[in-house]
Structures are given as C-alpha cells and as structure tokens.
Tab-separated table of C-alpha atoms and ligand atoms in Angstrom:
chain	number	residue	atom	x	y	z
V	1	MET	CA	136.190	64.854	118.019
V	2	ILE	CA	135.543	62.193	120.657
V	3	ASN	CA	136.147	62.743	124.370
V	4	ILE	CA	137.049	59.500	126.173
V	5	ILE	CA	136.376	59.729	129.905
V	6	GLY	CA	138.560	57.479	132.099
V	7	LEU	CA	141.999	56.433	130.860
V	8	GLY	CA	142.420	53.127	132.685
V	9	TYR	CA	142.685	49.563	131.413
V	10	ILE	CA	139.885	50.024	128.887
V	11	GLY	CA	139.835	53.764	128.213
V	12	LEU	CA	143.491	54.148	127.325
V	13	PRO	CA	143.726	51.406	124.678
V	14	THR	CA	140.363	52.482	123.256
V	15	ALA	CA	141.465	56.128	123.014
V	16	LEU	CA	144.750	55.085	121.419
V	17	ILE	CA	143.262	52.757	118.833
V	18	LEU	CA	140.680	55.367	117.804
V	19	ALA	CA	143.414	58.000	117.446
V	20	ALA	CA	145.694	55.588	115.587
V	21	ASN	CA	142.821	55.043	113.149
V	22	GLY	CA	142.366	58.706	112.383
V	23	LYS	CA	139.822	59.895	114.963
V	24	LYS	CA	140.497	63.153	116.771
V	25	ILE	CA	140.620	62.116	120.441
V	26	VAL	CA	140.738	63.920	123.773
V	27	GLY	CA	141.368	61.549	126.664
V	28	THR	CA	140.189	62.813	130.050
V	29	ASP	CA	141.049	61.448	133.480
V	30	TYR	CA	140.634	63.051	136.892
V	31	ASN	CA	143.974	61.567	138.003
V	32	LYS	CA	146.528	64.365	137.388
V	33	GLU	CA	149.531	62.078	137.802
V	34	LEU	CA	148.200	59.634	135.231
V	35	VAL	CA	147.591	62.452	132.738
V	36	GLN	CA	151.107	63.810	133.380
V	37	THR	CA	152.612	60.367	132.776
V	38	LEU	CA	150.752	60.022	129.471
V	39	ASN	CA	151.736	63.537	128.442
V	40	ALA	CA	155.352	62.646	129.232
V	41	GLY	CA	155.040	59.910	126.597
V	42	GLU	CA	154.775	56.924	128.922
V	43	THR	CA	152.077	54.267	129.186
V	44	THR	CA	150.572	53.503	132.589
V	45	PHE	CA	150.295	49.710	132.639
V	46	GLU	CA	151.833	46.634	131.019
V	47	GLU	CA	149.980	45.291	128.012
V	48	LYS	CA	151.210	43.560	124.874
V	49	GLY	CA	151.402	46.051	121.978
V	50	LEU	CA	150.266	49.045	124.068
V	51	LYS	CA	153.520	50.998	123.736
V	52	GLU	CA	153.538	50.599	119.952
V	53	LEU	CA	149.906	51.711	119.750
V	54	PHE	CA	150.717	54.674	121.978
V	55	THR	CA	153.450	55.775	119.567
V	56	GLN	CA	151.072	55.488	116.613
V	57	ALA	CA	148.402	57.473	118.456
V	58	ILE	CA	150.623	60.352	119.526
V	59	ASN	CA	151.746	60.724	115.937
V	60	GLN	CA	148.051	61.375	115.193
V	61	GLU	CA	145.683	63.711	117.018
V	62	ILE	CA	145.387	62.795	120.688
V	63	VAL	CA	145.382	64.999	123.773
V	64	PHE	CA	145.389	63.924	127.439
V	65	THR	CA	143.836	66.240	129.999
V	66	THR	CA	141.971	66.362	133.304
V	67	ASP	CA	139.247	68.533	131.720
V	68	TYR	CA	136.018	67.516	130.027
V	69	VAL	CA	135.827	69.170	126.621
V	70	THR	CA	132.908	70.402	124.560
V	71	THR	CA	132.092	68.025	121.742
V	72	ASN	CA	129.176	65.913	120.488
V	73	LYS	CA	130.583	62.432	121.168
V	74	TYR	CA	131.708	60.958	124.492
V	75	ILE	CA	132.793	57.469	125.476
V	76	VAL	CA	132.743	56.744	129.208
V	77	THR	CA	135.217	54.072	130.355
V	78	VAL	CA	135.382	54.729	134.090
V	79	PRO	CA	135.520	51.861	136.599
V	80	THR	CA	132.384	50.381	138.103
V	81	PRO	CA	133.308	49.120	141.544
V	82	TYR	CA	130.879	46.809	143.220
V	83	GLU	CA	129.548	46.971	146.728
V	84	LYS	CA	130.634	43.674	148.274
V	85	GLU	CA	128.011	43.632	151.033
V	86	ASN	CA	124.875	43.967	148.909
V	87	LYS	CA	126.360	42.620	145.633
V	88	LYS	CA	125.319	45.701	143.670
V	89	VAL	CA	127.141	47.794	141.132
V	90	ASP	CA	128.362	51.156	142.421
V	91	PRO	CA	127.468	53.551	139.591
V	92	ASN	CA	128.989	56.656	141.189
V	93	PHE	CA	131.963	57.053	138.825
V	94	ILE	CA	129.620	56.853	135.830
V	95	ILE	CA	127.162	59.257	137.440
V	96	LYS	CA	129.937	61.800	138.087
V	97	ALA	CA	131.220	61.478	134.520
V	98	VAL	CA	127.725	61.905	133.055
V	99	GLU	CA	126.986	64.912	135.293
V	100	SER	CA	130.165	66.570	134.030
V	101	ILE	CA	129.525	65.687	130.378
V	102	ILE	CA	125.982	67.053	130.212
V	103	LYS	CA	127.175	70.451	131.417
V	104	VAL	CA	129.712	70.923	128.625
V	105	CYS	CA	128.402	68.817	125.746
V	106	ALA	CA	127.124	70.127	122.400
V	107	GLU	CA	123.403	70.770	121.751
V	108	GLU	CA	123.030	67.293	120.254
V	109	THR	CA	125.346	64.701	121.730
V	110	ILE	CA	125.939	60.956	121.711
V	111	LEU	CA	126.973	59.666	125.121
V	112	VAL	CA	128.356	56.129	125.022
V	113	ILE	CA	128.874	54.164	128.232
V	114	GLU	CA	131.418	51.359	127.824
V	115	SER	CA	131.891	50.575	131.516
V	116	THR	CA	130.287	47.295	132.590
V	117	VAL	CA	127.047	47.866	134.493
V	118	SER	CA	124.464	45.535	135.961
V	119	PRO	CA	121.298	45.165	133.867
V	120	GLY	CA	119.028	48.146	134.412
V	121	THR	CA	121.707	50.514	135.733
V	122	ILE	CA	121.444	52.965	132.852
V	123	ASP	CA	117.650	53.295	133.152
V	124	LYS	CA	117.813	53.527	136.921
V	125	TYR	CA	120.716	55.921	137.483
V	126	ILE	CA	121.830	57.546	134.243
V	127	ARG	CA	118.682	58.162	132.215
V	128	PRO	CA	116.974	60.257	134.927
V	129	ILE	CA	120.016	62.576	135.136
V	130	VAL	CA	120.145	63.032	131.374
V	131	GLU	CA	116.369	63.481	130.987
V	132	LYS	CA	116.199	66.053	133.771
V	133	TRP	CA	119.014	68.020	132.156
V	134	MET	CA	117.366	67.826	128.728
V	135	SER	CA	114.092	69.143	130.191
V	136	GLN	CA	115.942	72.117	131.720
V	137	THR	CA	118.024	72.940	128.638
V	138	ASN	CA	117.690	72.672	124.859
V	139	LYS	CA	120.105	69.784	124.699
V	140	LEU	CA	119.396	66.445	123.051
V	141	ILE	CA	121.527	63.673	124.531
V	142	HIS	CA	121.427	60.139	123.096
V	143	LEU	CA	122.406	57.431	125.551
V	144	VAL	CA	124.233	54.369	124.215
V	145	HIS	CA	125.744	51.337	125.927
V	146	ALA	CA	128.680	49.692	124.134
V	147	PRO	CA	130.225	47.313	126.697
V	148	GLU	CA	133.892	46.505	126.263
V	149	ARG	CA	134.864	42.880	125.638
V	150	ILE	CA	138.659	42.863	125.517
V	151	LEU	CA	140.846	40.395	127.364
V	152	PRO	CA	143.702	41.857	129.437
V	153	GLY	CA	146.892	40.324	128.065
V	154	ASN	CA	145.486	40.348	124.527
V	155	MET	CA	143.710	43.687	124.435
V	156	ILE	CA	144.975	45.217	121.215
V	157	GLU	CA	144.345	42.089	119.171
V	158	GLU	CA	140.847	41.830	120.676
V	159	LEU	CA	140.061	45.504	120.045
V	160	ASN	CA	140.778	44.818	116.402
V	161	TYR	CA	139.088	41.450	116.018
V	162	ASN	CA	136.396	40.895	118.700
V	163	SER	CA	132.798	41.415	117.743
V	164	ARG	CA	130.933	44.031	119.779
V	165	THR	CA	127.470	44.918	121.033
V	166	ILE	CA	125.954	48.394	120.864
V	167	GLY	CA	122.750	49.171	122.719
V	168	ALA	CA	120.873	52.331	121.770
V	169	ASP	CA	117.326	53.691	122.114
V	170	ASP	CA	117.329	54.707	118.470
V	171	GLU	CA	118.766	52.401	115.796
V	172	LYS	CA	120.047	55.345	113.742
V	173	ILE	CA	122.164	56.482	116.688
V	174	GLY	CA	123.324	52.888	117.242
V	175	LEU	CA	124.487	52.763	113.636
V	176	GLN	CA	126.393	56.053	114.011
V	177	VAL	CA	128.218	54.627	117.033
V	178	LYS	CA	128.823	51.415	115.100
V	179	SER	CA	130.625	53.425	112.426
V	180	ILE	CA	132.933	54.926	115.087
V	181	TYR	CA	133.937	51.453	116.312
V	182	GLN	CA	134.241	50.233	112.735
V	183	SER	CA	137.166	52.632	112.313
V	184	PHE	CA	139.264	49.923	114.028
V	185	CYS	CA	137.044	46.883	114.717
V	186	LYS	CA	137.069	44.373	111.877
V	187	ALA	CA	134.503	42.016	113.423
V	188	GLU	CA	130.718	42.058	113.441
V	189	ILE	CA	129.059	44.809	115.488
V	190	VAL	CA	125.500	44.103	116.614
V	191	VAL	CA	123.131	46.996	117.276
V	192	THR	CA	120.452	46.307	119.862
V	193	ASP	CA	118.736	48.073	122.782
V	194	ILE	CA	120.423	49.230	125.977
V	195	ARG	CA	118.905	46.625	128.347
V	196	THR	CA	119.928	43.775	126.045
V	197	ALA	CA	123.477	45.127	125.764
V	198	GLU	CA	123.758	45.467	129.542
V	199	MET	CA	122.539	41.916	130.166
V	200	THR	CA	124.631	40.380	127.379
V	201	LYS	CA	127.873	41.743	128.805
V	202	VAL	CA	127.244	40.396	132.291
V	203	VAL	CA	126.057	37.060	130.867
V	204	GLU	CA	129.327	36.612	128.939
V	205	ASN	CA	131.475	36.956	132.037
V	206	THR	CA	129.090	34.827	134.094
V	207	TYR	CA	129.270	32.058	131.494
V	208	ARG	CA	133.051	31.974	131.859
V	209	ASP	CA	132.862	32.027	135.655
V	210	ILE	CA	130.497	29.045	135.677
V	211	ASN	CA	132.743	27.106	133.304
V	212	ILE	CA	135.840	27.785	135.413
V	213	ALA	CA	133.858	26.720	138.490
V	214	PHE	CA	133.099	23.395	136.806
V	215	ALA	CA	136.826	22.792	136.233
V	216	ASN	CA	137.564	23.794	139.822
V	217	GLU	CA	134.878	21.503	141.216
V	218	LEU	CA	136.294	18.625	139.168
V	219	THR	CA	139.687	19.347	140.700
V	220	LYS	CA	138.290	18.857	144.182
V	221	ILE	CA	136.426	15.691	143.159
V	222	CYS	CA	139.550	14.226	141.547
V	223	ARG	CA	141.717	15.194	144.528
V	224	PHE	CA	139.297	13.327	146.793
V	225	ASP	CA	139.834	10.148	144.755
V	226	ASN	CA	143.479	10.792	143.821
V	227	LEU	CA	142.728	11.042	140.127
V	228	ASP	CA	144.613	13.281	137.705
V	229	VAL	CA	142.129	16.026	136.839
V	230	HIS	CA	144.284	17.393	134.021
V	231	LYS	CA	144.503	14.036	132.292
V	232	ILE	CA	140.737	13.629	132.656
V	233	ILE	CA	140.055	17.103	131.239
V	234	ASP	CA	142.440	16.501	128.323
V	235	ILE	CA	140.723	13.251	127.409
V	236	ALA	CA	137.210	14.644	127.934
V	237	ASN	CA	138.069	17.621	125.722
V	238	MET	CA	138.795	15.252	122.848
V	239	HIS	CA	135.026	14.799	122.660
V	240	PRO	CA	133.818	17.157	119.903
V	241	ARG	CA	131.264	18.874	122.139
V	242	VAL	CA	133.233	19.107	125.389
V	243	ASN	CA	135.554	22.003	126.195
V	244	ILE	CA	136.407	22.145	129.890
V	245	LEU	CA	138.465	25.135	131.046
V	246	ASN	CA	141.552	25.086	133.271
V	247	PRO	CA	141.226	24.656	137.006
V	248	GLY	CA	143.188	27.170	139.048
V	249	PRO	CA	143.738	28.770	142.450
V	250	GLY	CA	140.682	30.991	142.080
V	251	VAL	CA	139.190	33.588	139.788
V	252	GLY	CA	140.558	37.102	139.948
V	253	GLY	CA	140.364	40.351	138.018
V	254	HIS	CA	137.764	43.025	138.153
V	255	CYS	CA	135.403	41.370	135.670
V	256	ILE	CA	134.688	37.669	135.988
V	257	SER	CA	134.926	37.584	139.769
V	258	VAL	CA	132.595	40.595	140.043
V	259	ASP	CA	129.973	40.667	137.278
V	260	PRO	CA	128.147	37.422	138.236
V	261	TRP	CA	127.443	38.984	141.635
V	262	PHE	CA	125.326	41.625	139.862
V	263	LEU	CA	122.973	38.860	138.715
V	264	VAL	CA	122.996	37.215	142.145
V	265	GLY	CA	122.243	40.576	143.783
V	266	ASP	CA	119.525	41.583	141.314
V	267	TYR	CA	117.835	38.205	140.853
V	268	PRO	CA	117.885	36.502	144.260
V	269	GLY	CA	116.339	33.050	144.115
V	270	LEU	CA	116.762	32.894	140.341
V	271	ALA	CA	120.526	33.139	139.920
V	272	ASN	CA	121.293	29.811	141.620
V	273	ILE	CA	123.888	28.105	139.454
V	274	ILE	CA	125.572	31.492	139.182
V	275	LEU	CA	125.795	31.853	142.962
V	276	THR	CA	127.134	28.310	143.413
V	277	ALA	CA	129.799	28.896	140.738
V	278	ARG	CA	130.909	32.071	142.484
V	279	GLU	CA	131.148	30.227	145.787
V	280	ILE	CA	133.182	27.396	144.246
V	281	ASN	CA	135.634	29.807	142.629
V	282	ASP	CA	135.898	31.843	145.818
V	283	SER	CA	136.672	28.646	147.752
V	284	MET	CA	139.742	27.800	145.657
V	285	PRO	CA	142.298	29.858	147.652
V	286	GLU	CA	141.173	27.841	150.710
V	287	HIS	CA	141.768	24.644	148.706
V	288	VAL	CA	145.292	25.864	147.859
V	289	LEU	CA	145.868	26.485	151.541
V	290	GLU	CA	144.793	22.935	152.384
V	291	ARG	CA	147.195	21.601	149.762
V	292	ILE	CA	150.003	23.723	151.246
V	293	HIS	CA	149.322	22.275	154.698
V	294	THR	CA	149.325	18.702	153.340
V	295	LEU	CA	152.694	19.252	151.654
V	296	MET	CA	154.153	20.979	154.701
V	297	LYS	CA	153.242	17.927	156.738
V	298	LYS	CA	154.623	15.522	154.144
V	299	TYR	CA	157.948	17.384	153.925
V	300	GLN	CA	158.032	18.322	157.605
V	301	ILE	CA	158.149	22.021	156.904
V	302	THR	CA	156.956	23.706	160.050
V	303	ASP	CA	157.726	27.328	159.312
V	304	MET	CA	155.258	29.261	157.135
V	305	ASN	CA	158.091	31.677	156.281
V	306	LYS	CA	159.548	28.922	154.113
V	307	ILE	CA	156.509	28.945	151.838
V	308	GLY	CA	156.736	31.102	148.716
V	309	LEU	CA	153.797	32.175	146.614
V	310	TYR	CA	154.946	32.823	143.061
V	311	GLY	CA	152.613	35.314	141.369
V	312	LEU	CA	150.503	38.085	142.812
V	313	THR	CA	148.683	39.331	139.729
V	314	TYR	CA	145.292	37.911	138.814
V	315	LYS	CA	146.577	36.133	135.689
V	316	PRO	CA	149.719	35.613	133.591
V	317	ASP	CA	151.806	38.439	132.149
V	318	VAL	CA	149.662	41.345	133.373
V	319	ASP	CA	150.443	43.725	136.249
V	320	ASP	CA	146.856	43.950	137.535
V	321	VAL	CA	146.350	42.532	141.043
V	322	ARG	CA	142.662	43.302	141.486
V	323	GLU	CA	140.829	40.469	143.291
V	324	SER	CA	143.835	38.206	142.621
V	325	PRO	CA	143.691	34.639	144.010
V	326	THR	CA	147.019	35.252	145.809
V	327	LEU	CA	145.567	38.274	147.584
V	328	GLN	CA	142.421	36.271	148.370
V	329	LEU	CA	144.577	33.517	149.847
V	330	LEU	CA	146.588	35.945	151.978
V	331	GLU	CA	143.394	37.572	153.192
V	332	LYS	CA	142.110	34.145	154.276
V	333	MET	CA	145.362	33.467	156.107
V	334	GLU	CA	145.257	36.760	157.939
V	335	LYS	CA	141.898	35.727	159.283
V	336	HIS	CA	143.612	32.624	160.711
V	337	LEU	CA	146.459	34.778	162.053
V	338	ALA	CA	149.007	32.749	160.121
V	339	PRO	CA	152.544	34.131	159.886
V	340	PRO	CA	153.431	35.728	156.575
V	341	LEU	CA	154.775	33.603	153.800
V	342	LYS	CA	156.876	35.051	150.985
V	343	VAL	CA	155.455	36.403	147.758
V	344	TYR	CA	157.191	37.229	144.487
V	345	ASP	CA	155.879	38.513	141.175
V	346	PRO	CA	158.142	39.459	138.255
V	347	MET	CA	155.451	41.673	136.688
V	348	LEU	CA	155.407	44.081	139.640
V	349	THR	CA	158.064	46.752	139.948
V	350	THR	CA	156.821	48.135	143.256
V	351	GLN	CA	156.185	46.402	146.536
V	352	ILE	CA	152.465	46.402	147.246
V	353	ILE	CA	152.242	44.022	150.189
V	354	ASP	CA	154.457	43.518	153.254
V	355	ASN	CA	155.779	40.031	152.587
V	356	GLN	CA	156.529	40.641	148.913
V	357	LEU	CA	160.136	40.155	147.836
V	358	MET	CA	161.346	42.111	144.828
V	359	ASN	CA	164.190	39.829	143.858
V	360	PHE	CA	163.680	36.334	142.428
V	361	ASP	CA	166.964	34.927	143.757
V	362	GLU	CA	166.196	36.203	147.230
V	363	PHE	CA	162.737	34.612	146.980
V	364	LEU	CA	164.360	31.295	146.008
V	365	ALA	CA	166.908	31.538	148.790
V	366	GLN	CA	164.248	32.068	151.433
V	367	THR	CA	161.734	29.394	150.445
V	368	GLU	CA	161.480	25.588	150.492
V	369	LEU	CA	157.982	25.087	149.125
V	370	ILE	CA	156.972	27.173	146.126
V	371	VAL	CA	153.344	27.556	145.121
V	372	VAL	CA	153.030	28.597	141.488
V	373	MET	CA	149.918	30.757	141.610
V	374	VAL	CA	150.320	32.446	138.203
V	375	ALA	CA	151.737	31.009	134.965
V	376	HIS	CA	153.857	34.030	134.016
V	377	THR	CA	156.182	33.489	131.031
V	378	HIS	CA	159.001	34.250	133.502
V	379	ILE	CA	158.432	31.069	135.531
V	380	LYS	CA	158.069	28.934	132.425
V	381	LYS	CA	161.564	30.134	131.446
V	382	ASN	CA	162.958	29.578	134.946
V	383	VAL	CA	161.631	26.128	135.826
V	384	SER	CA	165.199	24.802	136.198
V	385	LYS	CA	165.784	27.286	139.045
V	386	ILE	CA	162.965	25.959	141.220
V	387	ILE	CA	163.074	22.283	140.385
V	388	ASP	CA	164.941	21.361	143.601
V	389	LYS	CA	162.103	22.823	145.707
V	390	VAL	CA	158.835	21.245	146.699
V	391	ILE	CA	156.491	22.689	144.060
V	392	LEU	CA	152.741	23.055	144.248
V	393	ASP	CA	151.812	23.946	140.695
V	394	THR	CA	148.268	25.356	140.606
V	395	GLN	CA	148.625	26.119	136.898
V	396	ASN	CA	149.684	22.718	135.556
V	397	ILE	CA	152.800	24.058	133.832
V	398	ILE	CA	155.581	22.183	135.642
V	399	GLU	CA	156.152	18.463	135.184
V	400	ASN	CA	156.718	16.243	138.227
V	401	SER	CA	155.225	18.755	140.649
V	402	TYR	CA	152.280	18.583	143.019
V	403	LYS	CA	148.957	19.795	141.648
V	404	LEU	CA	145.826	21.238	143.175
B	501	SAJ	N1	140.919	31.458	134.823
B	501	SAJ	C1	140.943	30.145	135.270
B	501	SAJ	N2	140.781	29.146	134.358
B	501	SAJ	C2	140.609	29.401	133.027
B	501	SAJ	C3	140.563	30.723	132.587
B	501	SAJ	C4	140.726	31.734	133.511
B	501	SAJ	O1	141.097	29.873	136.466
B	501	SAJ	O2	140.496	28.435	132.264
B	501	SAJ	C5	141.083	32.572	135.781
B	501	SAJ	C6	142.275	33.482	135.461
B	501	SAJ	O3	143.470	32.965	135.985
B	501	SAJ	C7	141.836	34.776	136.114
B	501	SAJ	C8	140.319	34.768	135.933
B	501	SAJ	O4	139.970	33.427	135.661
B	501	SAJ	O5	142.138	34.780	137.501
B	501	SAJ	C9	139.787	35.666	134.826
B	501	SAJ	O6	140.659	35.650	133.725
B	501	SAJ	P1	140.182	35.609	132.198
B	501	SAJ	O7	141.408	35.629	131.377
B	501	SAJ	O8	139.260	34.478	131.974
B	501	SAJ	O9	139.285	36.903	132.015
B	501	SAJ	P2	139.480	38.477	132.356
B	501	SAJ	O10	138.808	38.735	133.658
B	501	SAJ	O11	140.878	38.899	132.211
B	501	SAJ	O12	138.628	39.131	131.161
B	501	SAJ	C10	137.252	38.826	131.038
B	501	SAJ	C11	136.957	38.431	129.570
B	501	SAJ	N3	135.611	37.858	129.478
B	501	SAJ	C12	135.368	36.671	128.882
B	501	SAJ	O13	136.253	35.989	128.411
B	501	SAJ	C13	133.960	36.231	128.793
B	501	SAJ	C14	137.089	39.658	128.677
B	501	SAJ	O14	136.703	39.332	127.351
B	501	SAJ	C15	136.235	40.815	129.199
B	501	SAJ	O15	136.386	41.981	128.391
B	501	SAJ	C16	136.718	41.139	130.606
B	501	SAJ	O16	136.500	39.978	131.425
B	501	SAJ	C17	135.927	42.332	131.137
B	501	SAJ	O17	136.522	43.421	131.215
B	501	SAJ	O18	134.730	42.201	131.405
C-alpha cells in the first residue's frame, strides 16, 4: 500500500493513476473539506481526463483521509511555497509531512518526495530529521526524490507518457521506486542521485522560463520598430535548429515563475541569465499596461472601467490562478492607484477578486477595450462576439487585433 501525502494538483492525479493501475492507495490531505469532497465522489479542480480517471480509481482500491497511515511506501506531493523576499524555497510543508510519516511508518520504509525543491533542500532540511529519528528508533527510512514533470492542462497524458527522474541514495531503492512508477508510466525512467534529481527539475523549468523571456524580449524589440514579432518568429522557426516560444503577457503558475528564483537565490552572481529572464518575464504585465494606455489614447477611452481583461487563470483551460499575469497586472495597477477595470474568466465559477464579472455578456456590455490575457477555448469559440470591440490580443489568436 502507498500513502500519498497532499492531494492537490500533483498528488490527486498521481494517487488516481496509481490506483487505476492496480496499486492500493491511501490519499492523505490535512484539508478536511477537500477530503470530504473527494469522498463524496467529486474532483477538486478542472483537468482534462481527471474525472474519468477518478471513476476508474474509485472502482479500484483508493481511500481519502486526513490521517497518515502505517505502511512502507510514501509519496509526498505537498506544495513548496517560496519566500519572495529571499528567493528561497519554504520547505515547511515537506518537513511537517516527513515528521508525521516517520512517526507512523513501517520499520523499513521508502519515503519519496515529489514536490519540487531547490537543489540541496533534502540534504539540508529533510535528511537530518530522518537520520535523527533513525538513530533514536530501529527504523530504516530510505529517502528518494522523484520530481513531478506533468503539465497542467495535459496532466493525465503526461503522467502516462513523460519520462521521469528518480534520485535515490541507493540504486536498489531507486529501482524499486522506478517499478512503482512503471505501473503507469510508459516512458523512460532514469535513476540517479538525489542532488542530481533536485537540480534537474529546477533546470527544466528554468530552461523554459529563459526561452519564454527570449520571445518576450523580441516582442518589445519588434514593438519598438513596429515589426510583426509573430511573423518573425514563424519565419525564424522554419530554420531546422530554431524553435522560439510564444510571447505573452507574462509567466504565471506555481512552477516556471518560481523555480528559477531558487537558482538565483542559491547561486548569486552565477545565475545571471536566469535572473535577467525572470526580470523580463515579470516586466510583461507592465508592457501590457503600456499597450492598454496607448490604445486608450488612440481610441479616446478615458475611463479605465471600460477596459476588460479576459482571462484570470495563469494559462488556457485551467482554473489555477497562482501567479497569473492578470493578477500581476492588477497588482501593478493597484500600486499606481488606478481605478478597477473589469475581469472575466469562463474557467472560474467563483468570484475571487472584486472587479471580476461572472457573466460573459455582462462583461461585453460593460467594456470597450478587451485585453485577451488567456487563450481559453471559450474565447476562440466566441471571437465573433468581441470583434466590434477594440481588442488587444496578447495571445495572438484573433486576426485583425492589436498585439503586444
Ligand atoms: N507561456 C508563455 N509562452 C509559451 C509557453 C508558456 O508565455 O510559449 C506561459 C504560460 O502562459 C504560463 C507560463 O508560461 O503563464 C507557464 O506555463 P507552461 O505551460 O509553460 O508551464 P506550467 O507552469 O504549466 O508547467 C511547467 C512544465 N515545465 C516545463 O515545461 C519545463 C511542467 O512540465 C512541469 O511539471 C510544471 O511546470 C511543474 O509543476 O514544475
């Protein structure tokens, strides 16, 4: 039996796919409401294929509880917030989970940490706790780091087909953990050491951040000279060794906009390109704001209440708003004491900010200039409804509209 600790964006799909593939799973979360919702047969966030996987899993052996259970295999998928001021990972959720696990676990136990951590976190914060406990008891606890790699919006597919990294002190233990993941993962699984696994995960997200920053910097350069950045990227990408990503209003989510900071915080003076990329991506909401002001001037719109931001989530077709570019933009505006503009997002069923409208028609009725912040499928299907507005399309999905 495997006890999965933390049933959020990573833990829940991981618990479900393991159960659906015949593993006996207990999913633990300290959030009573979340556990009640799962026990009532409902999923807790929007994700393609999650509901179907949930049905498959509950037909197998899966239990949701707030308790840690006694077993010899644990997978920790709790969040790792980061401390904005000093750019360091906050390992407290992992520490709490590990402290609870070691008290109830079997004599010999494998403890896998999937949560993303900055390089060195496990040796610095987790290993001492485990080693102290082992010296006071007869327990043997094997630490493993198996960072998740799945893309929100395509999680189930990526659980099945993405390759994975497993870092362990002892190769034999690494191979045992590999066989657990092989119950559903059809791609290659590399076994390495813990430090390498930690660094690799953060490097992957940093690589993407830097590449997005390049596209965003090009956008600003092309805007300066009134060139069409999208046309230039399309043509450049026809070169066999060029693959430029899409510029956008900023980088959101709890991964790519966070993980590079771990390297900046831990390697000051060395992580230079990484820092610059972060700064470029963080500057994009300000760039959107400048574009809004230019268009307001051009169309003589004087009232900020007539501006509508379409999309509040951090990317298309998900309901996750963490670090979203729209929220970053609004935060910047608050600093300038600007009046609230309107916000609408079809993926959100509850109002989470003051100026958020819950009805699309109402949003249309109240706005003259619409800024497409997120390329939800919904807006692609409803282009005809906004075409008479002034449109600032940060996602390059609407023809004959203004771009970044
Ligand atoms: N974005 C752009 N331009 C692009 C691609 C993305 O502006 O060309 C923006 C998105 O709109 C979004 C942000 O970047 O705001 C991040 O989105 P994403 O889809 O690139 O990535 P995440 O954060 O959803 O998931 C990433 C993935 N990492 C990599 O692709 C290297 C995923 O595989 C990881 O599992 C996940 O981080 C994680 O949890 O670490």
